[in-house]
């Protein structure tokens, strides 16, 4: 059910691609059968741009059945055949790059320069990477490890993967879930967040248009409680991959454990940004503002806790606040916009509540409010810098998921590293220093799955992404992701052709 007239063709050029519904099952769009609808809202204006019928349990069952039917043929395709299909897929994505960028900006409120220069090209690159990686599903080399046998390792697909993706990077997260799974020979049912289904649906359509068999990639758009839990608990789903909050991840694990599924979790973060007294201050300030505000701070790896060694602390606070104040809020489709709205007014109000509570024990240096005037109908919030908070305070320990950076001082290197590790999370961290030994110590001692030195945020397809501690387990991207999406099988051949083997005497008879 599409509501015409709520988004111009310029903002939503791919509008006609959603006319038949928000479920993509066995190669075609369909309407959900739950009896409930959901409106996709442009968070920059509050306008409804697409209303769809949500998936219920029957739709999930149909998608899983389609994936199960497609699995034998796709799993038996040669690595070269799967690789060729993914190369074609990357080419289709590249041809439709502008449609993807505009749909992502529309549903998320991301500035168009971010979707054009980060989300979409990153997804195309990821697709091209897995097109190559599909040919490199390697195991241990064959060898005679027992002396009497030749052993080797096979990597085999698991089956139907049921994945759940979040709303902050809908396109990239769909790709991170789908690509390694299908490159390894699995089929997949993905549930995007109902807030942001548009680019996941475009992605699945592009896969079919590139010639991937029907049923290899399926999308169900529904609520987490109904469609999500049914997908995770489905007996024909062999693996679940989830990206989202730690709280919801615990529930996903509980449901998946009941059917003993393979489980991959990429959960919350509270990334430290540690600036030592020998750091390039200008670089650190620029890195902090960019790392804290990317995607309006709605990024699990965003810089959220800046620890600055005492000699640089006051200058860092002053210069970071000044640079934040130059960031331009505005329409995501306007050329001069740096920062768009948060995903929804609910999320904006949640972020504002964190900041308002922090006023009782910390100092709001800049920001800390929603803009008025022409932006007040959107879910906007000004870039916010907070100082003088205690390490055990809510603003330091809890994931805010908004354009908020808190700055704390430290004295010794030991203290800085200890504070950086002092949250339940461990997804990402960065160290800022011109001393290679100091920086290298941080790469060893930070308890995080990704550590940057003198930068914060960049990711590449060839390297793994995943967390420690309450940030989950398992890896997205890179060849390491095949460890999530394949089963390892040991094959052992007898080389002796002897009927009565010496080890049999441990069971019957004598030597």
PDB file of C-alpha atoms in Angstrom, residues 224-506:
ATOM      1  CA  UNK A 224      10.666  -7.884  15.863  1.00  0.00           C
ATOM      2  CA  UNK A 225       8.187  -9.383  18.272  1.00  0.00           C
ATOM      3  CA  UNK A 226       6.141 -11.091  15.562  1.00  0.00           C
ATOM      4  CA  UNK A 227       8.204 -11.625  12.404  1.00  0.00           C
ATOM      5  CA  UNK A 228      11.607 -11.447  14.059  1.00  0.00           C
ATOM      6  CA  UNK A 229      11.007 -13.934  16.838  1.00  0.00           C
ATOM      7  CA  UNK A 230       9.253 -16.336  14.484  1.00  0.00           C
ATOM      8  CA  UNK A 231      12.216 -16.178  12.091  1.00  0.00           C
ATOM      9  CA  UNK A 232      14.799 -16.710  14.832  1.00  0.00           C
ATOM     10  CA  UNK A 233      12.866 -19.618  16.321  1.00  0.00           C
ATOM     11  CA  UNK A 234      11.945 -21.251  13.008  1.00  0.00           C
ATOM     12  CA  UNK A 235      12.981 -24.932  12.978  1.00  0.00           C
ATOM     13  CA  UNK A 236      14.111 -24.737   9.337  1.00  0.00           C
ATOM     14  CA  UNK A 237      16.459 -21.816   9.989  1.00  0.00           C
ATOM     15  CA  UNK A 238      19.939 -23.158  10.690  1.00  0.00           C
ATOM     16  CA  UNK A 239      21.621 -19.902  11.708  1.00  0.00           C
ATOM     17  CA  UNK A 240      20.677 -16.500  13.052  1.00  0.00           C
ATOM     18  CA  UNK A 241      22.671 -13.317  12.578  1.00  0.00           C
ATOM     19  CA  UNK A 242      21.517 -10.233  14.466  1.00  0.00           C
ATOM     20  CA  UNK A 243      22.760  -6.645  14.638  1.00  0.00           C
ATOM     21  CA  UNK A 244      21.162  -4.341  17.182  1.00  0.00           C
ATOM     22  CA  UNK A 245      21.124  -3.458  20.840  1.00  0.00           C
ATOM     23  CA  UNK A 246      22.607  -5.687  23.496  1.00  0.00           C
ATOM     24  CA  UNK A 247      19.243  -5.925  25.254  1.00  0.00           C
ATOM     25  CA  UNK A 248      17.478  -7.250  22.152  1.00  0.00           C
ATOM     26  CA  UNK A 249      20.495  -9.435  21.362  1.00  0.00           C
ATOM     27  CA  UNK A 250      19.982 -11.255  24.638  1.00  0.00           C
ATOM     28  CA  UNK A 251      16.407 -12.051  23.620  1.00  0.00           C
ATOM     29  CA  UNK A 252      17.550 -13.229  20.178  1.00  0.00           C
ATOM     30  CA  UNK A 253      20.072 -15.534  21.836  1.00  0.00           C
ATOM     31  CA  UNK A 254      17.397 -16.915  24.140  1.00  0.00           C
ATOM     32  CA  UNK A 255      15.062 -17.747  21.246  1.00  0.00           C
ATOM     33  CA  UNK A 256      17.834 -19.130  19.014  1.00  0.00           C
ATOM     34  CA  UNK A 257      19.252 -21.324  21.777  1.00  0.00           C
ATOM     35  CA  UNK A 258      15.956 -23.184  22.060  1.00  0.00           C
ATOM     36  CA  UNK A 259      16.567 -24.709  18.631  1.00  0.00           C
ATOM     37  CA  UNK A 260      20.396 -24.922  18.959  1.00  0.00           C
ATOM     38  CA  UNK A 261      21.119 -22.608  16.038  1.00  0.00           C
ATOM     39  CA  UNK A 262      24.425 -21.129  14.958  1.00  0.00           C
ATOM     40  CA  UNK A 263      24.371 -17.587  16.337  1.00  0.00           C
ATOM     41  CA  UNK A 264      26.185 -14.402  15.329  1.00  0.00           C
ATOM     42  CA  UNK A 265      25.603 -11.207  17.324  1.00  0.00           C
ATOM     43  CA  UNK A 266      26.870  -7.680  16.627  1.00  0.00           C
ATOM     44  CA  UNK A 267      25.532  -5.584  19.467  1.00  0.00           C
ATOM     45  CA  UNK A 268      25.944  -2.203  21.121  1.00  0.00           C
ATOM     46  CA  UNK A 269      29.023  -0.105  21.648  1.00  0.00           C
ATOM     47  CA  UNK A 270      30.422   2.794  23.648  1.00  0.00           C
ATOM     48  CA  UNK A 271      33.668   3.463  21.835  1.00  0.00           C
ATOM     49  CA  UNK A 272      36.485   5.237  23.691  1.00  0.00           C
ATOM     50  CA  UNK A 273      38.576   7.888  21.947  1.00  0.00           C
ATOM     51  CA  UNK A 274      41.831   8.190  23.899  1.00  0.00           C
ATOM     52  CA  UNK A 275      43.985  11.270  23.295  1.00  0.00           C
ATOM     53  CA  UNK A 276      47.490  11.233  24.768  1.00  0.00           C
ATOM     54  CA  UNK A 277      49.459  14.398  25.530  1.00  0.00           C
ATOM     55  CA  UNK A 278      51.730  13.950  22.500  1.00  0.00           C
ATOM     56  CA  UNK A 279      48.836  13.679  20.042  1.00  0.00           C
ATOM     57  CA  UNK A 280      48.311  16.010  17.104  1.00  0.00           C
ATOM     58  CA  UNK A 281      45.579  18.080  18.737  1.00  0.00           C
ATOM     59  CA  UNK A 282      44.087  19.412  15.510  1.00  0.00           C
ATOM     60  CA  UNK A 283      43.846  15.880  14.087  1.00  0.00           C
ATOM     61  CA  UNK A 284      42.271  14.588  17.305  1.00  0.00           C
ATOM     62  CA  UNK A 285      39.668  17.370  17.371  1.00  0.00           C
ATOM     63  CA  UNK A 286      38.694  16.787  13.754  1.00  0.00           C
ATOM     64  CA  UNK A 287      38.614  13.024  14.321  1.00  0.00           C
ATOM     65  CA  UNK A 288      36.448  13.385  17.408  1.00  0.00           C
ATOM     66  CA  UNK A 289      33.827  15.557  15.718  1.00  0.00           C
ATOM     67  CA  UNK A 290      33.666  13.321  12.652  1.00  0.00           C
ATOM     68  CA  UNK A 291      33.758  10.112  14.693  1.00  0.00           C
ATOM     69  CA  UNK A 292      31.082  11.274  17.117  1.00  0.00           C
ATOM     70  CA  UNK A 293      28.673  12.782  14.596  1.00  0.00           C
ATOM     71  CA  UNK A 294      28.754  10.353  11.662  1.00  0.00           C
ATOM     72  CA  UNK A 295      25.209   9.228  10.886  1.00  0.00           C
ATOM     73  CA  UNK A 296      24.045  11.687  13.580  1.00  0.00           C
ATOM     74  CA  UNK A 297      25.882   9.534  16.128  1.00  0.00           C
ATOM     75  CA  UNK A 298      23.701   6.527  15.344  1.00  0.00           C
ATOM     76  CA  UNK A 299      26.652   4.200  14.896  1.00  0.00           C
ATOM     77  CA  UNK A 300      27.741   1.414  17.239  1.00  0.00           C
ATOM     78  CA  UNK A 301      31.376   2.340  16.626  1.00  0.00           C
ATOM     79  CA  UNK A 302      30.903   6.118  16.965  1.00  0.00           C
ATOM     80  CA  UNK A 303      33.301   7.978  19.246  1.00  0.00           C
ATOM     81  CA  UNK A 304      31.243   8.494  22.389  1.00  0.00           C
ATOM     82  CA  UNK A 305      33.777   8.773  25.236  1.00  0.00           C
ATOM     83  CA  UNK A 306      36.806  11.018  24.679  1.00  0.00           C
ATOM     84  CA  UNK A 307      39.513  10.554  27.317  1.00  0.00           C
ATOM     85  CA  UNK A 308      42.068  13.343  27.004  1.00  0.00           C
ATOM     86  CA  UNK A 309      45.336  13.474  28.925  1.00  0.00           C
ATOM     87  CA  UNK A 310      45.334  16.432  31.309  1.00  0.00           C
ATOM     88  CA  UNK A 311      47.784  18.759  29.438  1.00  0.00           C
ATOM     89  CA  UNK A 312      45.522  18.774  26.346  1.00  0.00           C
ATOM     90  CA  UNK A 313      42.152  18.512  28.066  1.00  0.00           C
ATOM     91  CA  UNK A 314      41.001  22.156  28.186  1.00  0.00           C
ATOM     92  CA  UNK A 315      42.207  22.916  24.661  1.00  0.00           C
ATOM     93  CA  UNK A 316      40.507  19.778  23.333  1.00  0.00           C
ATOM     94  CA  UNK A 317      37.185  20.702  24.954  1.00  0.00           C
ATOM     95  CA  UNK A 318      37.343  24.271  23.657  1.00  0.00           C
ATOM     96  CA  UNK A 319      38.343  23.373  20.101  1.00  0.00           C
ATOM     97  CA  UNK A 320      35.958  20.419  19.805  1.00  0.00           C
ATOM     98  CA  UNK A 321      33.029  22.573  20.923  1.00  0.00           C
ATOM     99  CA  UNK A 322      33.994  25.277  18.444  1.00  0.00           C
ATOM    100  CA  UNK A 323      34.220  22.800  15.555  1.00  0.00           C
ATOM    101  CA  UNK A 324      30.898  21.169  16.517  1.00  0.00           C
ATOM    102  CA  UNK A 325      29.238  24.571  16.317  1.00  0.00           C
ATOM    103  CA  UNK A 326      30.212  24.860  12.645  1.00  0.00           C
ATOM    104  CA  UNK A 327      28.372  21.659  11.687  1.00  0.00           C
ATOM    105  CA  UNK A 328      25.369  22.498   9.502  1.00  0.00           C
ATOM    106  CA  UNK A 329      22.034  20.838  10.305  1.00  0.00           C
ATOM    107  CA  UNK A 330      19.543  20.721   7.491  1.00  0.00           C
ATOM    108  CA  UNK A 331      17.561  18.897   4.831  1.00  0.00           C
ATOM    109  CA  UNK A 332      19.425  15.664   3.976  1.00  0.00           C
ATOM    110  CA  UNK A 333      18.907  16.413   0.261  1.00  0.00           C
ATOM    111  CA  UNK A 334      20.385  19.932   0.444  1.00  0.00           C
ATOM    112  CA  UNK A 335      23.930  20.395  -0.800  1.00  0.00           C
ATOM    113  CA  UNK A 336      25.113  22.313   2.276  1.00  0.00           C
ATOM    114  CA  UNK A 337      23.884  19.858   4.913  1.00  0.00           C
ATOM    115  CA  UNK A 338      26.413  18.167   7.177  1.00  0.00           C
ATOM    116  CA  UNK A 339      24.094  16.553   9.703  1.00  0.00           C
ATOM    117  CA  UNK A 340      20.588  15.204   9.274  1.00  0.00           C
ATOM    118  CA  UNK A 341      17.935  14.235  11.813  1.00  0.00           C
ATOM    119  CA  UNK A 342      17.876  11.184  14.018  1.00  0.00           C
ATOM    120  CA  UNK A 343      15.840   8.229  12.797  1.00  0.00           C
ATOM    121  CA  UNK A 344      12.651   9.303  14.593  1.00  0.00           C
ATOM    122  CA  UNK A 345      11.208  11.738  17.073  1.00  0.00           C
ATOM    123  CA  UNK A 346      11.163   8.907  19.608  1.00  0.00           C
ATOM    124  CA  UNK A 347      14.921   8.473  19.233  1.00  0.00           C
ATOM    125  CA  UNK A 348      15.469  12.247  19.318  1.00  0.00           C
ATOM    126  CA  UNK A 349      13.545  12.484  22.576  1.00  0.00           C
ATOM    127  CA  UNK A 350      15.487   9.540  24.024  1.00  0.00           C
ATOM    128  CA  UNK A 351      18.788  11.286  23.271  1.00  0.00           C
ATOM    129  CA  UNK A 352      17.506  14.569  24.698  1.00  0.00           C
ATOM    130  CA  UNK A 353      16.470  12.805  27.900  1.00  0.00           C
ATOM    131  CA  UNK A 354      20.010  11.438  28.376  1.00  0.00           C
ATOM    132  CA  UNK A 355      21.434  14.937  28.003  1.00  0.00           C
ATOM    133  CA  UNK A 356      18.828  16.534  30.258  1.00  0.00           C
ATOM    134  CA  UNK A 357      19.536  14.035  33.027  1.00  0.00           C
ATOM    135  CA  UNK A 358      23.261  14.689  32.651  1.00  0.00           C
ATOM    136  CA  UNK A 359      22.783  18.397  33.412  1.00  0.00           C
ATOM    137  CA  UNK A 360      22.427  17.448  37.073  1.00  0.00           C
ATOM    138  CA  UNK A 361      26.002  16.132  37.280  1.00  0.00           C
ATOM    139  CA  UNK A 362      27.894  17.358  34.190  1.00  0.00           C
ATOM    140  CA  UNK A 363      28.421  20.432  31.992  1.00  0.00           C
ATOM    141  CA  UNK A 364      26.830  20.760  28.569  1.00  0.00           C
ATOM    142  CA  UNK A 365      29.511  22.694  26.697  1.00  0.00           C
ATOM    143  CA  UNK A 366      27.614  23.088  23.440  1.00  0.00           C
ATOM    144  CA  UNK A 367      24.413  21.774  21.904  1.00  0.00           C
ATOM    145  CA  UNK A 368      21.980  19.954  24.124  1.00  0.00           C
ATOM    146  CA  UNK A 369      18.824  21.033  22.326  1.00  0.00           C
ATOM    147  CA  UNK A 370      16.602  20.487  19.304  1.00  0.00           C
ATOM    148  CA  UNK A 371      16.679  23.327  16.761  1.00  0.00           C
ATOM    149  CA  UNK A 372      13.707  25.581  16.251  1.00  0.00           C
ATOM    150  CA  UNK A 373      12.366  27.194  13.110  1.00  0.00           C
ATOM    151  CA  UNK A 374      12.302  25.380   9.782  1.00  0.00           C
ATOM    152  CA  UNK A 375      13.814  22.188  11.237  1.00  0.00           C
ATOM    153  CA  UNK A 376      11.515  21.726  14.211  1.00  0.00           C
ATOM    154  CA  UNK A 377       9.182  19.316  12.400  1.00  0.00           C
ATOM    155  CA  UNK A 378      12.081  16.911  11.886  1.00  0.00           C
ATOM    156  CA  UNK A 379      13.843  14.716  14.441  1.00  0.00           C
ATOM    157  CA  UNK A 380      16.874  16.993  14.688  1.00  0.00           C
ATOM    158  CA  UNK A 381      19.222  17.449  17.645  1.00  0.00           C
ATOM    159  CA  UNK A 382      22.222  19.717  17.816  1.00  0.00           C
ATOM    160  CA  UNK A 383      25.754  18.277  18.114  1.00  0.00           C
ATOM    161  CA  UNK A 384      26.402  18.065  21.826  1.00  0.00           C
ATOM    162  CA  UNK A 385      29.591  18.079  23.895  1.00  0.00           C
ATOM    163  CA  UNK A 386      29.475  17.218  27.594  1.00  0.00           C
ATOM    164  CA  UNK A 387      32.320  17.622  30.101  1.00  0.00           C
ATOM    165  CA  UNK A 388      32.924  17.059  33.822  1.00  0.00           C
ATOM    166  CA  UNK A 389      30.946  13.806  34.056  1.00  0.00           C
ATOM    167  CA  UNK A 390      32.023  10.999  36.380  1.00  0.00           C
ATOM    168  CA  UNK A 391      33.225   7.705  34.919  1.00  0.00           C
ATOM    169  CA  UNK A 392      30.362   5.771  36.514  1.00  0.00           C
ATOM    170  CA  UNK A 393      27.653   8.193  35.325  1.00  0.00           C
ATOM    171  CA  UNK A 394      24.904   7.201  32.907  1.00  0.00           C
ATOM    172  CA  UNK A 395      26.134   9.485  30.133  1.00  0.00           C
ATOM    173  CA  UNK A 396      29.527   7.707  30.180  1.00  0.00           C
ATOM    174  CA  UNK A 397      28.359   4.123  30.640  1.00  0.00           C
ATOM    175  CA  UNK A 398      25.172   3.843  28.546  1.00  0.00           C
ATOM    176  CA  UNK A 399      24.800   3.763  24.771  1.00  0.00           C
ATOM    177  CA  UNK A 400      23.043   6.979  23.726  1.00  0.00           C
ATOM    178  CA  UNK A 401      23.007   6.546  19.928  1.00  0.00           C
ATOM    179  CA  UNK A 402      22.910  10.213  19.071  1.00  0.00           C
ATOM    180  CA  UNK A 403      25.189  13.196  18.323  1.00  0.00           C
ATOM    181  CA  UNK A 404      26.621  13.351  21.842  1.00  0.00           C
ATOM    182  CA  UNK A 405      30.288  13.200  22.886  1.00  0.00           C
ATOM    183  CA  UNK A 406      31.376  13.197  26.535  1.00  0.00           C
ATOM    184  CA  UNK A 407      34.932  14.259  27.428  1.00  0.00           C
ATOM    185  CA  UNK A 408      36.846  13.188  30.534  1.00  0.00           C
ATOM    186  CA  UNK A 409      40.449  13.898  31.604  1.00  0.00           C
ATOM    187  CA  UNK A 410      43.067  11.351  32.650  1.00  0.00           C
ATOM    188  CA  UNK A 411      46.603  11.559  33.995  1.00  0.00           C
ATOM    189  CA  UNK A 412      48.710   8.433  33.472  1.00  0.00           C
ATOM    190  CA  UNK A 413      48.699   6.095  30.476  1.00  0.00           C
ATOM    191  CA  UNK A 414      47.601   3.278  32.773  1.00  0.00           C
ATOM    192  CA  UNK A 415      44.582   5.318  33.838  1.00  0.00           C
ATOM    193  CA  UNK A 416      43.612   6.196  30.273  1.00  0.00           C
ATOM    194  CA  UNK A 417      43.648   2.571  29.156  1.00  0.00           C
ATOM    195  CA  UNK A 418      41.794   1.442  32.270  1.00  0.00           C
ATOM    196  CA  UNK A 419      39.039   4.014  31.723  1.00  0.00           C
ATOM    197  CA  UNK A 420      38.769   3.104  28.050  1.00  0.00           C
ATOM    198  CA  UNK A 421      38.050  -0.518  28.973  1.00  0.00           C
ATOM    199  CA  UNK A 422      35.674   0.395  31.806  1.00  0.00           C
ATOM    200  CA  UNK A 423      32.275  -0.248  30.194  1.00  0.00           C
ATOM    201  CA  UNK A 424      30.443  -3.495  29.376  1.00  0.00           C
ATOM    202  CA  UNK A 425      31.036  -2.905  25.651  1.00  0.00           C
ATOM    203  CA  UNK A 426      33.970  -3.700  23.386  1.00  0.00           C
ATOM    204  CA  UNK A 427      33.168  -3.016  19.753  1.00  0.00           C
ATOM    205  CA  UNK A 428      35.631  -0.293  18.773  1.00  0.00           C
ATOM    206  CA  UNK A 429      38.207   2.125  20.186  1.00  0.00           C
ATOM    207  CA  UNK A 430      40.858   4.568  19.019  1.00  0.00           C
ATOM    208  CA  UNK A 431      44.189   5.850  20.301  1.00  0.00           C
ATOM    209  CA  UNK A 432      45.664   9.212  19.385  1.00  0.00           C
ATOM    210  CA  UNK A 433      49.426   9.556  19.813  1.00  0.00           C
ATOM    211  CA  UNK A 434      52.567  10.268  17.811  1.00  0.00           C
ATOM    212  CA  UNK A 435      54.505   7.737  19.917  1.00  0.00           C
ATOM    213  CA  UNK A 436      54.456   4.341  18.200  1.00  0.00           C
ATOM    214  CA  UNK A 437      55.129   2.429  21.425  1.00  0.00           C
ATOM    215  CA  UNK A 438      52.304   4.157  23.270  1.00  0.00           C
ATOM    216  CA  UNK A 439      49.889   3.562  20.402  1.00  0.00           C
ATOM    217  CA  UNK A 440      50.961  -0.054  20.001  1.00  0.00           C
ATOM    218  CA  UNK A 441      50.315  -0.663  23.682  1.00  0.00           C
ATOM    219  CA  UNK A 442      46.746   0.517  23.171  1.00  0.00           C
ATOM    220  CA  UNK A 443      46.230  -1.874  20.262  1.00  0.00           C
ATOM    221  CA  UNK A 444      47.219  -4.706  22.602  1.00  0.00           C
ATOM    222  CA  UNK A 445      45.346  -3.620  25.713  1.00  0.00           C
ATOM    223  CA  UNK A 446      42.097  -2.091  24.441  1.00  0.00           C
ATOM    224  CA  UNK A 447      39.375  -4.723  24.793  1.00  0.00           C
ATOM    225  CA  UNK A 448      37.648  -4.053  21.486  1.00  0.00           C
ATOM    226  CA  UNK A 449      37.167  -5.821  18.192  1.00  0.00           C
ATOM    227  CA  UNK A 450      38.436  -2.874  16.137  1.00  0.00           C
ATOM    228  CA  UNK A 451      41.160  -0.446  17.215  1.00  0.00           C
ATOM    229  CA  UNK A 452      42.141   2.593  15.170  1.00  0.00           C
ATOM    230  CA  UNK A 453      45.320   4.624  15.651  1.00  0.00           C
ATOM    231  CA  UNK A 454      45.044   8.343  14.818  1.00  0.00           C
ATOM    232  CA  UNK A 455      41.700   7.835  13.108  1.00  0.00           C
ATOM    233  CA  UNK A 456      38.202   6.671  14.052  1.00  0.00           C
ATOM    234  CA  UNK A 457      35.400   5.071  11.950  1.00  0.00           C
ATOM    235  CA  UNK A 458      36.878   3.879   8.598  1.00  0.00           C
ATOM    236  CA  UNK A 459      36.082   0.279   7.676  1.00  0.00           C
ATOM    237  CA  UNK A 460      37.146  -1.846   4.713  1.00  0.00           C
ATOM    238  CA  UNK A 461      35.664  -4.957   3.143  1.00  0.00           C
ATOM    239  CA  UNK A 462      38.855  -6.982   3.537  1.00  0.00           C
ATOM    240  CA  UNK A 463      39.002  -6.661   7.339  1.00  0.00           C
ATOM    241  CA  UNK A 464      36.650  -8.141   9.970  1.00  0.00           C
ATOM    242  CA  UNK A 465      34.159  -6.202  12.065  1.00  0.00           C
ATOM    243  CA  UNK A 466      32.847  -7.520  15.375  1.00  0.00           C
ATOM    244  CA  UNK A 467      33.039  -7.042  19.106  1.00  0.00           C
ATOM    245  CA  UNK A 468      34.240  -8.192  22.492  1.00  0.00           C
ATOM    246  CA  UNK A 469      32.236  -8.504  25.739  1.00  0.00           C
ATOM    247  CA  UNK A 470      28.641  -7.216  25.598  1.00  0.00           C
ATOM    248  CA  UNK A 471      29.197  -6.050  22.018  1.00  0.00           C
ATOM    249  CA  UNK A 472      28.655  -9.614  20.840  1.00  0.00           C
ATOM    250  CA  UNK A 473      30.635 -12.226  18.959  1.00  0.00           C
ATOM    251  CA  UNK A 474      31.342 -13.229  15.378  1.00  0.00           C
ATOM    252  CA  UNK A 475      32.615 -11.206  12.446  1.00  0.00           C
ATOM    253  CA  UNK A 476      31.035  -9.326   9.562  1.00  0.00           C
ATOM    254  CA  UNK A 477      32.890  -8.623   6.315  1.00  0.00           C
ATOM    255  CA  UNK A 478      36.264 -10.131   5.316  1.00  0.00           C
ATOM    256  CA  UNK A 479      37.145 -13.773   4.803  1.00  0.00           C
ATOM    257  CA  UNK A 480      36.662 -14.252   8.560  1.00  0.00           C
ATOM    258  CA  UNK A 481      32.910 -13.996   8.006  1.00  0.00           C
ATOM    259  CA  UNK A 482      33.007 -17.401   6.311  1.00  0.00           C
ATOM    260  CA  UNK A 483      33.769 -18.819   9.755  1.00  0.00           C
ATOM    261  CA  UNK A 484      30.271 -17.668  10.709  1.00  0.00           C
ATOM    262  CA  UNK A 485      28.470 -18.890   7.595  1.00  0.00           C
ATOM    263  CA  UNK A 486      30.114 -22.265   6.951  1.00  0.00           C
ATOM    264  CA  UNK A 487      30.302 -25.593   8.689  1.00  0.00           C
ATOM    265  CA  UNK A 488      33.740 -27.155   8.972  1.00  0.00           C
ATOM    266  CA  UNK A 489      33.886 -30.855   8.162  1.00  0.00           C
ATOM    267  CA  UNK A 490      36.894 -33.101   8.771  1.00  0.00           C
ATOM    268  CA  UNK A 491      37.245 -35.833   6.138  1.00  0.00           C
ATOM    269  CA  UNK A 492      39.618 -38.753   6.933  1.00  0.00           C
ATOM    270  CA  UNK A 493      40.694 -41.434   4.427  1.00  0.00           C
ATOM    271  CA  UNK A 494      42.294 -44.726   5.472  1.00  0.00           C
ATOM    272  CA  UNK A 495      45.497 -45.305   3.494  1.00  0.00           C
ATOM    273  CA  UNK A 496      46.391 -48.808   4.719  1.00  0.00           C
ATOM    274  CA  UNK A 497      43.721 -51.060   3.185  1.00  0.00           C
ATOM    275  CA  UNK A 498      44.214 -53.270   6.272  1.00  0.00           C
ATOM    276  CA  UNK A 499      41.066 -54.932   7.609  1.00  0.00           C
ATOM    277  CA  UNK A 500      42.274 -55.691  11.132  1.00  0.00           C
ATOM    278  CA  UNK A 501      43.782 -52.435  12.327  1.00  0.00           C
ATOM    279  CA  UNK A 502      46.014 -52.251  15.363  1.00  0.00           C
ATOM    280  CA  UNK A 503      43.717 -49.888  17.271  1.00  0.00           C
ATOM    281  CA  UNK A 504      40.851 -52.431  17.112  1.00  0.00           C
ATOM    282  CA  UNK A 505      42.477 -54.368  19.990  1.00  0.00           C
ATOM    283  CA  UNK A 506      41.340 -51.596  22.342  1.00  0.00           C
TER     284      UNK A 506
END
